[in-house]
């Protein structure tokens, strides 16, 4: 009798261990399934602050998540221009991207206010607005498009290059064919000043300048240098007409599929990424203005405060129009941060 009891106990222990091992394997498999790869795409060159800071973001996310999140980075427009990347994230074929806020007007018209020339008086005012009420407004607006925004990186203060003449006053732009982003506000901006704006994907700009399809373009100095636009341009005018941002967007369904811990890691490291990137871009700005004049051999002129004021006055009809389109509330929010 005692022997039978011992035999039954051995059988019971064997079955328990077998079942337990099975459960353990199932748990391990479940853990394996939670390990994900996130594809992040953008149009910037590898040398730009956007990509350099993204490499740090990748390293920190993978380390903090103990490898449960892997980041793959696709720079240089390898997976498409800003418009295509945004559509791909919305559809879920790419997980994350960093498009210019200018192309997000196709999702929410009011994004166009961020393209308004001289909306912010400084980069600091612009940062505070995008980390505050202005950014919160647009983050909420993107949710209906299936997008989660992790913050706004700084694309720098935009300035103008061309192959025709120096641009010191509004009338200097008259008749010049200028490439602009696919944004109604940018088109109106240059049209108001008498230029001929041509919407075009960023990946096509160098060839268009080289072939004379357009004569001018506008971008931050670091991006102008990185893409060697100086090879096909003669003049650089530091107008700093727009403090431009890239939205760090992610497919909402993909974000919601993450564990709470993974979401927290991604949000924390994205915030740090944005801080790093902005600092890099501000440091790069003055350096590349100088390099565009020396190595790039562009004739550089920096607009004075009075010259910028002349541009603002010439653009007043545009402000009258867009205050009706966007409403006073968003302009008032911007003004709050300009004080």
CSV table of C-alpha atoms in Angstrom, one decimal:
chain,number,residue,atom,x,y,z
A,1,UNK,CA,0.0,0.0,0.0
A,2,UNK,CA,2.8,2.4,1.0
A,3,UNK,CA,4.6,1.5,-2.3
A,4,UNK,CA,1.5,2.3,-4.3
A,5,UNK,CA,1.3,5.7,-2.7
A,6,UNK,CA,4.9,6.5,-3.5
A,7,UNK,CA,4.4,5.3,-7.1
A,8,UNK,CA,1.3,7.6,-7.4
A,9,UNK,CA,3.3,10.5,-5.9
A,10,UNK,CA,6.1,10.0,-8.5
A,11,UNK,CA,3.6,9.9,-11.3
A,12,UNK,CA,1.9,13.1,-10.0
A,13,UNK,CA,5.3,14.9,-9.8
A,14,UNK,CA,6.2,13.8,-13.3
A,15,UNK,CA,3.0,15.1,-14.7
A,16,UNK,CA,3.3,18.4,-12.8
A,17,UNK,CA,6.8,19.0,-14.0
A,18,UNK,CA,5.8,18.2,-17.6
A,19,UNK,CA,2.8,20.5,-17.4
A,20,UNK,CA,5.0,23.2,-15.7
A,21,UNK,CA,7.6,23.0,-18.4
A,22,UNK,CA,4.9,23.3,-21.0
A,23,UNK,CA,3.6,26.4,-19.3
A,24,UNK,CA,7.1,27.8,-19.0
A,25,UNK,CA,7.7,27.3,-22.7
A,26,UNK,CA,4.4,29.0,-23.5
A,27,UNK,CA,5.4,31.9,-21.4
A,28,UNK,CA,8.8,32.1,-23.1
A,29,UNK,CA,7.1,32.0,-26.5
A,30,UNK,CA,4.7,34.8,-25.4
A,31,UNK,CA,7.7,36.8,-24.3
A,32,UNK,CA,9.3,36.2,-27.7
A,33,UNK,CA,6.2,37.5,-29.5
A,34,UNK,CA,6.4,40.8,-27.7
A,35,UNK,CA,9.8,41.5,-29.1
A,36,UNK,CA,9.2,44.0,-31.9
A,37,UNK,CA,11.1,45.8,-34.7
A,38,UNK,CA,10.2,49.4,-35.3
A,39,UNK,CA,11.1,50.9,-38.7
A,40,UNK,CA,11.8,54.6,-38.5
A,41,UNK,CA,12.1,56.6,-41.8
A,42,UNK,CA,13.0,60.2,-42.7
A,43,UNK,CA,14.3,62.2,-45.7
A,44,UNK,CA,17.3,63.7,-43.9
A,45,UNK,CA,21.0,62.8,-44.7
A,46,UNK,CA,22.9,60.7,-42.1
A,47,UNK,CA,25.0,63.6,-41.1
A,48,UNK,CA,22.1,65.8,-40.1
A,49,UNK,CA,21.1,66.3,-36.4
A,50,UNK,CA,17.8,64.4,-37.1
A,51,UNK,CA,19.7,61.2,-37.9
A,52,UNK,CA,22.6,61.6,-35.5
A,53,UNK,CA,20.3,62.0,-32.5
A,54,UNK,CA,18.2,59.2,-33.8
A,55,UNK,CA,21.2,56.8,-33.5
A,56,UNK,CA,21.4,57.7,-29.8
A,57,UNK,CA,17.6,57.1,-29.5
A,58,UNK,CA,17.9,53.7,-31.1
A,59,UNK,CA,20.7,52.7,-28.7
A,60,UNK,CA,18.9,54.0,-25.6
A,61,UNK,CA,15.5,52.4,-26.5
A,62,UNK,CA,17.1,49.0,-27.2
A,63,UNK,CA,19.1,49.1,-24.0
A,64,UNK,CA,16.2,50.3,-21.8
A,65,UNK,CA,13.8,47.7,-23.3
A,66,UNK,CA,16.5,44.9,-22.8
A,67,UNK,CA,16.2,44.2,-26.5
A,68,UNK,CA,12.4,43.8,-26.6
A,69,UNK,CA,12.3,46.8,-29.0
A,70,UNK,CA,14.6,46.9,-31.9
A,71,UNK,CA,14.9,50.1,-34.0
A,72,UNK,CA,15.7,50.2,-37.7
A,73,UNK,CA,16.5,53.6,-39.2
A,74,UNK,CA,16.0,54.5,-42.9
A,75,UNK,CA,17.5,57.9,-43.7
A,76,UNK,CA,17.9,59.8,-47.0
A,77,UNK,CA,14.3,59.3,-48.2
A,78,UNK,CA,15.1,55.6,-48.8
A,79,UNK,CA,11.4,54.7,-48.2
A,80,UNK,CA,9.9,57.8,-49.8
A,81,UNK,CA,9.4,61.6,-49.4
A,82,UNK,CA,7.6,63.2,-46.5
A,83,UNK,CA,4.1,62.7,-48.1
A,84,UNK,CA,4.7,59.0,-48.8
A,85,UNK,CA,6.2,58.4,-45.4
A,86,UNK,CA,3.3,60.0,-43.6
A,87,UNK,CA,0.8,57.9,-45.6
A,88,UNK,CA,2.8,54.8,-44.9
A,89,UNK,CA,2.7,55.4,-41.2
A,90,UNK,CA,-1.0,56.0,-41.3
A,91,UNK,CA,-1.5,52.8,-43.1
A,92,UNK,CA,0.9,50.8,-40.9
A,93,UNK,CA,3.4,49.8,-43.6
A,94,UNK,CA,6.1,51.8,-41.8
A,95,UNK,CA,6.0,52.1,-38.0
A,96,UNK,CA,7.4,55.6,-37.4
A,97,UNK,CA,8.6,58.6,-39.5
A,98,UNK,CA,9.8,62.2,-39.1
A,99,UNK,CA,7.9,64.2,-41.8
A,100,UNK,CA,7.9,68.0,-41.9
A,101,UNK,CA,4.7,69.4,-40.2
A,102,UNK,CA,4.1,71.2,-43.5
A,103,UNK,CA,2.9,68.0,-45.2
A,104,UNK,CA,0.6,67.2,-42.4
A,105,UNK,CA,-1.9,69.8,-43.7
A,106,UNK,CA,-3.4,67.0,-45.7
A,107,UNK,CA,-4.5,65.4,-42.4
A,108,UNK,CA,-5.3,68.6,-40.5
A,109,UNK,CA,-5.5,71.9,-42.4
A,110,UNK,CA,-4.5,74.0,-39.3
A,111,UNK,CA,-1.0,72.5,-39.4
A,112,UNK,CA,-0.5,75.2,-42.0
A,113,UNK,CA,-0.2,77.9,-39.3
A,114,UNK,CA,3.2,76.5,-38.5
A,115,UNK,CA,4.3,77.5,-42.0
A,116,UNK,CA,3.3,81.1,-41.4
A,117,UNK,CA,6.4,83.3,-41.9
A,118,UNK,CA,7.6,85.0,-38.7
A,119,UNK,CA,5.0,83.3,-36.6
A,120,UNK,CA,7.5,82.9,-33.8
A,121,UNK,CA,10.1,85.5,-32.8
A,122,UNK,CA,12.8,82.9,-31.9
A,123,UNK,CA,13.6,79.2,-31.7
A,124,UNK,CA,13.0,79.3,-27.9
A,125,UNK,CA,9.5,80.7,-28.3
A,126,UNK,CA,8.8,78.0,-31.0
A,127,UNK,CA,10.1,75.2,-28.7
A,128,UNK,CA,7.9,76.3,-25.8
A,129,UNK,CA,4.8,76.5,-28.0
A,130,UNK,CA,5.3,73.1,-29.5
A,131,UNK,CA,6.1,71.5,-26.1
A,132,UNK,CA,3.0,73.4,-24.8
A,133,UNK,CA,-0.4,74.4,-26.0
A,134,UNK,CA,0.3,74.5,-29.7
A,135,UNK,CA,1.8,71.0,-29.7
A,136,UNK,CA,-1.0,69.5,-27.6
A,137,UNK,CA,-3.6,70.9,-30.0
A,138,UNK,CA,-1.9,69.2,-33.0
A,139,UNK,CA,-1.2,65.9,-31.2
A,140,UNK,CA,-5.0,65.7,-30.5
A,141,UNK,CA,-5.8,66.5,-34.1
A,142,UNK,CA,-3.6,63.7,-35.4
A,143,UNK,CA,-5.3,61.0,-33.4
A,144,UNK,CA,-8.3,60.8,-35.8
A,145,UNK,CA,-5.8,59.9,-38.6
A,146,UNK,CA,-4.5,56.9,-36.8
A,147,UNK,CA,-1.3,58.6,-35.7
A,148,UNK,CA,0.4,59.1,-32.3
A,149,UNK,CA,2.9,61.9,-32.1
A,150,UNK,CA,5.9,61.5,-29.8
A,151,UNK,CA,7.0,65.2,-30.1
A,152,UNK,CA,8.5,67.8,-32.5
A,153,UNK,CA,12.1,67.8,-33.6
A,154,UNK,CA,13.6,71.1,-34.9
A,155,UNK,CA,14.3,71.3,-38.6
A,156,UNK,CA,16.0,74.7,-38.0
A,157,UNK,CA,15.3,78.3,-39.1
A,158,UNK,CA,14.5,78.3,-42.9
A,159,UNK,CA,16.5,80.5,-45.2
A,160,UNK,CA,16.5,81.0,-49.0
A,161,UNK,CA,19.1,80.1,-51.7
A,162,UNK,CA,18.8,81.0,-55.3
A,163,UNK,CA,20.9,81.3,-58.5
A,164,UNK,CA,19.5,84.7,-59.7
A,165,UNK,CA,20.3,87.5,-57.2
A,166,UNK,CA,20.7,88.5,-53.5
A,167,UNK,CA,17.5,88.6,-51.6
A,168,UNK,CA,17.5,91.5,-49.1
A,169,UNK,CA,14.0,92.9,-49.6
A,170,UNK,CA,10.6,91.4,-50.6
A,171,UNK,CA,10.7,92.6,-54.2
A,172,UNK,CA,14.0,90.7,-54.8
A,173,UNK,CA,12.0,87.5,-55.0
A,174,UNK,CA,9.7,88.7,-57.8
A,175,UNK,CA,9.7,86.3,-60.7
A,176,UNK,CA,12.0,83.7,-59.2
A,177,UNK,CA,11.0,80.1,-59.5
A,178,UNK,CA,11.2,78.7,-56.0
A,179,UNK,CA,10.7,75.1,-54.9
A,180,UNK,CA,8.4,74.9,-51.9
A,181,UNK,CA,7.0,72.1,-49.8
A,182,UNK,CA,3.6,70.7,-50.6
A,183,UNK,CA,1.9,73.1,-48.3
A,184,UNK,CA,-0.8,75.7,-49.3
A,185,UNK,CA,0.7,78.3,-46.8
A,186,UNK,CA,4.2,78.0,-48.4
A,187,UNK,CA,2.7,78.5,-51.8
A,188,UNK,CA,0.8,81.6,-50.7
A,189,UNK,CA,3.9,82.9,-48.8
A,190,UNK,CA,6.0,83.1,-52.0
A,191,UNK,CA,3.2,84.0,-54.3
A,192,UNK,CA,2.4,87.0,-52.0
A,193,UNK,CA,6.0,88.2,-52.4
A,194,UNK,CA,5.8,87.9,-56.2
A,195,UNK,CA,7.8,84.7,-56.7
A,196,UNK,CA,6.7,81.6,-58.7
A,197,UNK,CA,6.3,78.8,-56.1
A,198,UNK,CA,6.6,75.2,-57.3
A,199,UNK,CA,5.5,72.4,-54.9
A,200,UNK,CA,7.9,69.4,-55.0
A,201,UNK,CA,9.1,66.5,-53.0
A,202,UNK,CA,12.4,67.1,-51.1
A,203,UNK,CA,14.0,64.2,-52.9
A,204,UNK,CA,13.7,65.9,-56.2
A,205,UNK,CA,15.1,69.3,-55.3
A,206,UNK,CA,18.8,68.9,-56.2
A,207,UNK,CA,18.0,67.7,-59.7
A,208,UNK,CA,15.4,70.4,-60.2
A,209,UNK,CA,17.9,73.1,-59.3
A,210,UNK,CA,20.6,71.6,-61.4
A,211,UNK,CA,18.3,71.4,-64.5
A,212,UNK,CA,16.8,74.8,-64.0
A,213,UNK,CA,13.3,73.6,-63.4
A,214,UNK,CA,13.4,75.9,-60.3
A,215,UNK,CA,15.9,78.6,-59.5
A,216,UNK,CA,15.6,78.7,-55.7
A,217,UNK,CA,14.7,76.7,-52.6
A,218,UNK,CA,14.4,77.4,-48.9
A,219,UNK,CA,15.6,75.2,-46.0
A,220,UNK,CA,17.7,75.4,-42.8
A,221,UNK,CA,21.4,76.0,-43.5
A,222,UNK,CA,22.5,72.6,-42.1
A,223,UNK,CA,20.1,70.8,-44.5
A,224,UNK,CA,21.3,73.1,-47.4
A,225,UNK,CA,24.9,72.1,-46.8
A,226,UNK,CA,24.2,68.4,-46.2
A,227,UNK,CA,22.4,68.1,-49.5
A,228,UNK,CA,25.0,70.1,-51.4
A,229,UNK,CA,22.5,72.6,-52.8
A,230,UNK,CA,25.4,75.1,-52.8
A,231,UNK,CA,26.7,73.2,-55.9
A,232,UNK,CA,23.8,74.4,-57.9
A,233,UNK,CA,23.1,77.8,-56.2
A,234,UNK,CA,24.9,81.2,-56.0
A,235,UNK,CA,23.2,83.2,-53.2
A,236,UNK,CA,22.2,82.4,-49.6
A,237,UNK,CA,19.9,84.9,-47.8
A,238,UNK,CA,19.5,84.3,-44.0
A,239,UNK,CA,15.8,85.2,-43.7
A,240,UNK,CA,14.9,82.8,-40.9
A,241,UNK,CA,11.3,83.2,-42.1
A,242,UNK,CA,10.0,79.9,-40.5
A,243,UNK,CA,11.1,77.9,-37.5
A,244,UNK,CA,10.3,74.5,-39.0
A,245,UNK,CA,9.5,71.2,-37.1
A,246,UNK,CA,9.4,67.5,-37.9
A,247,UNK,CA,6.7,65.5,-36.2
A,248,UNK,CA,7.8,62.2,-34.7
A,249,UNK,CA,4.8,60.2,-35.7
A,250,UNK,CA,4.0,56.5,-35.1
A,251,UNK,CA,1.2,54.3,-36.3
A,252,UNK,CA,-1.4,54.3,-33.5
A,253,UNK,CA,-2.3,50.6,-33.8
A,254,UNK,CA,1.4,49.7,-33.5
A,255,UNK,CA,1.8,52.0,-30.5
A,256,UNK,CA,-1.2,50.5,-28.8
A,257,UNK,CA,0.1,47.0,-29.3
A,258,UNK,CA,3.1,47.7,-27.1
A,259,UNK,CA,3.1,46.8,-23.4
A,260,UNK,CA,2.7,49.6,-20.9
A,261,UNK,CA,6.4,49.3,-20.1
A,262,UNK,CA,7.4,49.5,-23.8
A,263,UNK,CA,5.2,52.6,-24.4
A,264,UNK,CA,6.7,54.3,-21.4
A,265,UNK,CA,10.3,53.6,-22.6
A,266,UNK,CA,9.5,54.9,-26.1
A,267,UNK,CA,7.9,58.1,-24.8
A,268,UNK,CA,10.7,58.8,-22.3
A,269,UNK,CA,13.5,58.2,-24.9
A,270,UNK,CA,11.6,60.2,-27.6
A,271,UNK,CA,11.5,63.2,-25.3
A,272,UNK,CA,15.2,62.9,-24.7
A,273,UNK,CA,15.8,62.4,-28.4
A,274,UNK,CA,14.0,65.7,-29.2
A,275,UNK,CA,16.1,67.6,-26.5
A,276,UNK,CA,19.3,66.2,-28.0
A,277,UNK,CA,18.3,66.9,-31.6
A,278,UNK,CA,17.3,70.5,-31.0
A,279,UNK,CA,20.5,71.2,-29.2
A,280,UNK,CA,22.5,69.7,-32.1
A,281,UNK,CA,20.6,71.7,-34.7
A,282,UNK,CA,21.0,75.0,-32.9
A,283,UNK,CA,24.8,74.3,-32.6
A,284,UNK,CA,24.9,73.4,-36.3
A,285,UNK,CA,23.1,76.4,-37.6
A,286,UNK,CA,25.8,79.1,-37.3
A,287,UNK,CA,28.5,76.6,-38.3
A,288,UNK,CA,26.8,75.8,-41.6
A,289,UNK,CA,26.0,79.4,-42.4
A,290,UNK,CA,29.8,80.0,-42.3
A,291,UNK,CA,30.6,76.8,-44.2
A,292,UNK,CA,28.1,77.7,-47.0
A,293,UNK,CA,30.0,80.9,-47.5
A,294,UNK,CA,33.5,79.4,-47.4
A,295,UNK,CA,33.4,75.8,-48.6
A,296,UNK,CA,30.1,76.3,-50.5
A,297,UNK,CA,31.3,79.6,-52.0
A,298,UNK,CA,27.8,81.1,-51.8
A,299,UNK,CA,27.4,84.8,-51.4
A,300,UNK,CA,25.8,85.1,-48.0
A,301,UNK,CA,23.7,88.0,-46.7
A,302,UNK,CA,22.0,88.0,-43.3
A,303,UNK,CA,18.8,90.0,-43.0
A,304,UNK,CA,18.8,92.7,-40.3
A,305,UNK,CA,15.9,93.2,-37.9
A,306,UNK,CA,14.7,96.1,-40.1
A,307,UNK,CA,14.9,94.0,-43.3
A,308,UNK,CA,12.9,91.2,-41.6
A,309,UNK,CA,10.3,93.8,-40.6
A,310,UNK,CA,9.9,94.8,-44.3
A,311,UNK,CA,9.1,91.2,-45.2
A,312,UNK,CA,6.5,91.1,-42.3
A,313,UNK,CA,4.8,94.2,-43.7
A,314,UNK,CA,4.7,92.8,-47.2
A,315,UNK,CA,3.1,89.6,-45.9
A,316,UNK,CA,0.3,91.3,-44.0
A,317,UNK,CA,-2.3,90.4,-46.6
A,318,UNK,CA,-1.4,86.8,-46.1
A,319,UNK,CA,-2.0,87.1,-42.3
A,320,UNK,CA,-5.4,88.7,-42.9
A,321,UNK,CA,-6.4,85.8,-45.1
A,322,UNK,CA,-5.1,83.0,-42.7
A,323,UNK,CA,-6.5,84.5,-39.6
A,324,UNK,CA,-9.9,83.9,-41.2
A,325,UNK,CA,-8.9,80.4,-42.2
A,326,UNK,CA,-7.3,79.2,-39.0
A,327,UNK,CA,-9.1,81.5,-36.6
A,328,UNK,CA,-7.7,83.8,-34.0
A,329,UNK,CA,-7.2,81.2,-31.3
A,330,UNK,CA,-4.1,79.5,-32.7
A,331,UNK,CA,-2.5,82.9,-33.6
A,332,UNK,CA,-3.2,84.0,-30.0
A,333,UNK,CA,-1.5,80.8,-28.7
A,334,UNK,CA,1.6,81.7,-30.7
A,335,UNK,CA,1.5,85.2,-29.4
A,336,UNK,CA,1.5,83.9,-25.8
A,337,UNK,CA,4.9,82.3,-26.4
A,338,UNK,CA,6.3,85.3,-28.2
A,339,UNK,CA,6.1,87.5,-25.1
